[in-house]
CSV table of C-alpha atoms in Angstrom, one decimal:
chain,number,residue,atom,x,y,z
A,25,MET,CA,-159.5,14.5,-70.3
A,26,LEU,CA,-162.2,15.0,-72.9
A,27,GLU,CA,-161.1,11.8,-74.6
A,28,ARG,CA,-161.7,9.9,-71.3
A,29,LEU,CA,-165.1,11.5,-70.9
A,30,GLN,CA,-166.1,10.6,-74.5
A,31,SER,CA,-164.9,7.0,-74.0
A,32,PHE,CA,-167.0,6.9,-70.8
A,33,GLU,CA,-170.0,8.1,-72.9
A,34,GLY,CA,-169.2,5.5,-75.5
A,35,ASN,CA,-169.0,2.7,-73.0
A,36,THR,CA,-172.2,3.4,-71.3
A,37,PRO,CA,-175.4,3.3,-73.3
A,38,ASP,CA,-178.1,5.7,-72.3
A,39,VAL,CA,-175.6,8.4,-71.3
A,40,GLU,CA,-176.5,11.6,-73.1
A,41,ALA,CA,-173.9,14.0,-71.7
A,42,ALA,CA,-171.1,14.2,-69.3
A,43,ALA,CA,-169.0,17.0,-67.8
A,44,ILE,CA,-166.3,17.6,-65.2
A,45,VAL,CA,-167.3,20.7,-63.2
A,46,GLY,CA,-165.2,22.6,-60.7
A,47,VAL,CA,-166.8,23.2,-57.3
A,48,ASP,CA,-167.0,26.9,-58.3
A,49,GLY,CA,-169.5,25.9,-61.0
A,50,LEU,CA,-167.2,26.4,-64.0
A,51,THR,CA,-166.9,23.7,-66.6
A,52,ILE,CA,-163.5,21.9,-66.7
A,53,ALA,CA,-164.3,19.6,-69.6
A,54,ALA,CA,-167.7,18.7,-71.2
A,55,SER,CA,-169.2,16.5,-73.8
A,56,PHE,CA,-172.7,18.0,-74.1
A,57,PRO,CA,-175.3,17.7,-76.8
A,58,LEU,CA,-176.5,20.7,-78.7
A,59,GLY,CA,-179.2,22.7,-77.0
A,60,VAL,CA,-178.0,22.3,-73.5
A,61,GLU,CA,-176.6,25.4,-71.9
A,62,GLU,CA,-173.3,24.2,-70.6
A,63,GLU,CA,-172.7,27.1,-68.2
A,64,ARG,CA,-176.0,26.9,-66.5
A,65,VAL,CA,-175.8,23.1,-66.2
A,66,SER,CA,-172.3,23.3,-64.6
A,67,ALA,CA,-173.4,26.1,-62.2
A,68,MET,CA,-176.5,24.1,-61.2
A,69,SER,CA,-174.5,20.9,-60.7
A,70,ALA,CA,-172.1,22.7,-58.4
A,71,SER,CA,-174.9,24.3,-56.4
A,72,MET,CA,-176.6,21.0,-56.1
A,73,MET,CA,-173.4,19.4,-54.9
A,74,ASN,CA,-172.8,22.2,-52.4
A,75,ILE,CA,-176.3,22.0,-50.9
A,76,GLY,CA,-175.9,18.2,-50.8
A,77,LYS,CA,-172.6,18.6,-48.9
A,78,ARG,CA,-174.2,20.9,-46.4
A,79,ILE,CA,-177.2,18.7,-45.8
A,80,SER,CA,-175.0,15.6,-45.7
A,81,SER,CA,-172.7,16.9,-43.0
A,82,GLU,CA,-175.7,18.5,-41.1
A,83,LEU,CA,-177.4,15.1,-41.0
A,84,ALA,CA,-174.3,13.2,-40.1
A,85,ARG,CA,-174.2,11.3,-43.4
A,86,GLY,CA,-170.5,12.1,-43.6
A,87,MET,CA,-168.6,13.4,-46.6
A,88,LEU,CA,-170.7,13.6,-49.7
A,89,ASP,CA,-170.0,11.2,-52.5
A,90,GLU,CA,-173.0,11.0,-54.9
A,91,VAL,CA,-176.2,12.8,-55.7
A,92,TYR,CA,-178.8,11.4,-58.0
A,93,ILE,CA,-181.8,13.2,-59.3
A,94,GLN,CA,-184.6,11.3,-61.0
A,95,GLY,CA,-187.1,13.1,-63.1
A,96,ASP,CA,-189.7,11.2,-65.1
A,97,ASP,CA,-187.7,11.6,-68.3
A,98,GLY,CA,-184.3,10.6,-67.0
A,99,TYR,CA,-181.5,11.0,-64.5
A,100,ILE,CA,-178.8,13.5,-63.4
A,101,LEU,CA,-176.0,11.9,-61.5
A,102,LEU,CA,-173.3,13.9,-59.7
A,103,MET,CA,-170.3,12.2,-58.3
A,104,SER,CA,-167.6,13.9,-56.2
A,105,MET,CA,-164.0,13.9,-57.5
A,106,GLY,CA,-162.4,15.1,-54.3
A,107,ASN,CA,-162.6,18.7,-53.0
A,108,GLU,CA,-162.1,20.5,-56.3
A,109,ALA,CA,-164.4,18.9,-58.9
A,110,LEU,CA,-167.3,16.7,-59.7
A,111,LEU,CA,-168.5,14.5,-62.5
A,112,SER,CA,-172.0,15.4,-63.8
A,113,VAL,CA,-173.8,12.9,-66.0
A,114,LEU,CA,-177.2,13.0,-67.8
A,115,ALA,CA,-178.8,9.7,-68.6
A,116,ARG,CA,-182.0,8.5,-70.2
A,117,GLN,CA,-184.8,7.0,-68.2
A,118,GLN,CA,-184.0,3.4,-69.2
A,119,ALA,CA,-180.4,3.6,-68.0
A,120,LYS,CA,-179.3,0.9,-65.7
A,121,LEU,CA,-178.2,2.8,-62.6
A,122,GLY,CA,-175.9,0.1,-61.1
A,123,ILE,CA,-173.8,-0.1,-64.3
A,124,LEU,CA,-173.8,3.6,-64.7
A,125,PHE,CA,-172.5,4.2,-61.1
A,126,LEU,CA,-169.8,1.6,-61.7
A,127,GLU,CA,-168.6,3.2,-64.9
A,128,MET,CA,-168.7,6.6,-63.3
A,129,ARG,CA,-166.4,5.4,-60.5
A,130,LYS,CA,-164.0,3.9,-63.1
A,131,ALA,CA,-164.0,7.1,-65.1
A,132,ILE,CA,-163.4,9.1,-61.9
A,133,ASN,CA,-160.4,6.9,-61.0
A,134,ASP,CA,-158.8,7.7,-64.3
A,135,LEU,CA,-159.8,11.4,-64.4
A,136,ARG,CA,-158.8,12.2,-60.9
A,137,ASP,CA,-155.1,12.1,-61.9
A,138,LEU,CA,-155.8,14.5,-64.8
A,139,VAL,CA,-157.5,17.2,-62.6
A,140,ARG,CA,-154.7,16.7,-60.1
A,141,ILE,CA,-156.7,16.6,-56.9
B,15,MET,CA,-200.0,10.9,-40.6
B,16,LEU,CA,-197.3,10.5,-37.9
B,17,GLU,CA,-198.5,7.0,-37.4
B,18,ARG,CA,-198.0,6.1,-41.0
B,19,LEU,CA,-194.6,7.7,-40.9
B,20,GLN,CA,-193.7,5.6,-37.8
B,21,SER,CA,-195.0,2.4,-39.4
B,22,PHE,CA,-192.8,3.2,-42.4
B,23,GLU,CA,-189.8,3.5,-40.2
B,24,GLY,CA,-190.8,0.3,-38.4
B,25,ASN,CA,-191.1,-1.6,-41.6
B,26,THR,CA,-187.8,-0.6,-43.1
B,27,PRO,CA,-184.7,-1.4,-41.2
B,28,ASP,CA,-181.8,1.1,-41.4
B,29,VAL,CA,-184.2,4.1,-41.6
B,30,GLU,CA,-183.2,6.5,-38.9
B,31,ALA,CA,-185.6,9.3,-39.5
B,32,ALA,CA,-188.5,10.4,-41.8
B,33,ALA,CA,-190.4,13.6,-42.3
B,34,ILE,CA,-193.0,15.1,-44.5
B,35,VAL,CA,-191.9,18.6,-45.5
B,36,GLY,CA,-193.8,21.3,-47.3
B,37,VAL,CA,-192.2,22.8,-50.4
B,38,ASP,CA,-191.8,26.0,-48.4
B,39,GLY,CA,-189.3,24.1,-46.1
B,40,LEU,CA,-191.7,23.8,-43.1
B,41,THR,CA,-192.1,20.4,-41.4
B,42,ILE,CA,-195.6,18.9,-41.8
B,43,ALA,CA,-194.9,15.7,-39.8
B,44,ALA,CA,-191.6,14.3,-38.5
B,45,SER,CA,-190.2,11.4,-36.7
B,46,PHE,CA,-186.7,12.5,-36.0
B,47,PRO,CA,-184.1,11.2,-33.6
B,48,LEU,CA,-182.7,13.5,-30.9
B,49,GLY,CA,-179.9,15.8,-31.9
B,50,VAL,CA,-181.2,16.5,-35.4
B,51,GLU,CA,-182.4,20.0,-35.9
B,52,GLU,CA,-185.7,19.4,-37.5
B,53,GLU,CA,-186.2,22.9,-38.9
B,54,ARG,CA,-182.8,23.0,-40.6
B,55,VAL,CA,-183.3,19.6,-42.1
B,56,SER,CA,-186.7,20.4,-43.4
B,57,ALA,CA,-185.5,23.7,-44.9
B,58,MET,CA,-182.5,22.0,-46.5
B,59,SER,CA,-184.6,19.1,-47.9
B,60,ALA,CA,-186.9,21.6,-49.5
B,61,SER,CA,-184.0,23.7,-51.0
B,62,MET,CA,-182.4,20.5,-52.4
B,63,MET,CA,-185.7,19.5,-54.0
B,64,ASN,CA,-186.2,23.0,-55.4
B,65,ILE,CA,-182.7,23.1,-57.0
B,66,GLY,CA,-183.3,19.5,-58.1
B,67,LYS,CA,-186.5,20.6,-59.8
B,68,ARG,CA,-184.8,23.5,-61.6
B,69,ILE,CA,-181.9,21.4,-62.8
B,70,SER,CA,-184.3,18.6,-63.8
B,71,SER,CA,-186.4,20.9,-66.0
B,72,GLU,CA,-183.4,22.7,-67.3
B,73,LEU,CA,-181.9,19.4,-68.4
B,74,ALA,CA,-185.1,18.1,-69.9
B,75,ARG,CA,-185.3,15.3,-67.3
B,76,GLY,CA,-189.0,16.1,-66.8
B,77,MET,CA,-190.8,16.5,-63.6
B,78,LEU,CA,-188.6,15.7,-60.6
B,79,ASP,CA,-189.5,12.6,-58.6
B,80,GLU,CA,-186.6,11.6,-56.5
B,81,VAL,CA,-183.3,12.9,-55.1
B,82,TYR,CA,-180.8,10.7,-53.4
B,83,ILE,CA,-177.7,11.9,-51.6
B,84,GLN,CA,-175.1,9.5,-50.6
B,85,GLY,CA,-172.5,10.4,-48.0
B,86,ASP,CA,-169.9,7.9,-46.8
B,87,ASP,CA,-171.9,7.4,-43.6
B,88,GLY,CA,-175.4,7.0,-45.1
B,89,TYR,CA,-178.1,8.3,-47.3
B,90,ILE,CA,-180.7,11.1,-47.6
B,91,LEU,CA,-183.6,10.3,-49.8
B,92,LEU,CA,-186.1,12.8,-51.0
B,93,MET,CA,-189.2,11.8,-52.9
B,94,SER,CA,-191.8,14.2,-54.3
B,95,MET,CA,-195.4,14.0,-53.0
B,96,GLY,CA,-196.9,16.2,-55.7
B,97,ASN,CA,-196.5,19.9,-55.9
B,98,GLU,CA,-197.0,20.7,-52.2
B,99,ALA,CA,-194.8,18.3,-50.1
B,100,LEU,CA,-192.0,15.8,-50.1
B,101,LEU,CA,-191.0,12.8,-48.0
B,102,SER,CA,-187.5,13.1,-46.6
B,103,VAL,CA,-185.8,10.0,-45.2
B,104,LEU,CA,-182.4,9.4,-43.5
B,105,ALA,CA,-181.0,5.9,-43.8
B,106,ARG,CA,-177.8,4.2,-42.6
B,107,GLN,CA,-175.1,3.2,-45.1
B,108,GLN,CA,-176.0,-0.5,-45.1
B,109,ALA,CA,-179.6,0.2,-46.2
B,110,LYS,CA,-180.9,-1.6,-49.2
B,111,LEU,CA,-181.9,1.2,-51.6
B,112,GLY,CA,-184.2,-0.8,-53.8
B,113,ILE,CA,-186.3,-1.9,-50.8
B,114,LEU,CA,-186.2,1.6,-49.3
B,115,PHE,CA,-187.5,3.3,-52.5
B,116,LEU,CA,-190.3,0.7,-52.8
B,117,GLU,CA,-191.4,1.3,-49.2
B,118,MET,CA,-191.2,5.1,-49.7
B,119,ARG,CA,-193.4,4.8,-52.7
B,120,LYS,CA,-195.9,2.8,-50.7
B,121,ALA,CA,-195.9,5.2,-47.8
B,122,ILE,CA,-196.3,8.1,-50.2
B,123,ASN,CA,-199.4,6.5,-51.8
B,124,ASP,CA,-201.0,6.3,-48.3
B,125,LEU,CA,-199.8,9.7,-47.1
B,126,ARG,CA,-200.8,11.6,-50.3
B,127,ASP,CA,-204.4,11.4,-49.3
B,128,LEU,CA,-203.6,12.7,-45.8
B,129,VAL,CA,-201.9,15.9,-47.1
B,130,ARG,CA,-204.6,16.3,-49.7
B,131,ILE,CA,-202.6,17.1,-52.8
């Protein structure tokens, strides 16, 4: 699983970190740079996804698939991996979002079998 | 302010609703369809933005500008209007995101003066 995450990072320039996080906020697998507190990031990613799910169903946007957060120094992208887990990715500001989403979807297709959901 | 919101909605096809929400979760101005509970939407938009801000600063993405939530039936787009307010937009699934973000930025430029931030 970690191998697939690392190959995703290798394939997509401007990705700084990637993690698979359970909906409970615990890290399942992570490839994070030094200085990032893995536990807090995972917990926050899961919170964000949960609030996103509530707001999405409240507003009749259907089941939540993706959350994207843009700060002025870069992006955080969350993509649902079914009911149990999500893929959380940090990218630099110059990242090409279209390519990134495409690569995330490919990675999720491969990873989904590994987390068995 | 409501006029500018409505003209934004008129200019951008596939926008279903738009609101200006204070960071405290209270609606400042809204153009919502029937059946949507304005208060809850505003409160949730503000929560989402607040968690987005925390995660963005935690992960060194800088100041938060935009949050985008994609469900399988459409989008929710949140865009910061400074420290005091945000623009929250509901769009249908077929919306063109690039155009939508552009129109949101234009509307924010006009609206910013009106909320005086």
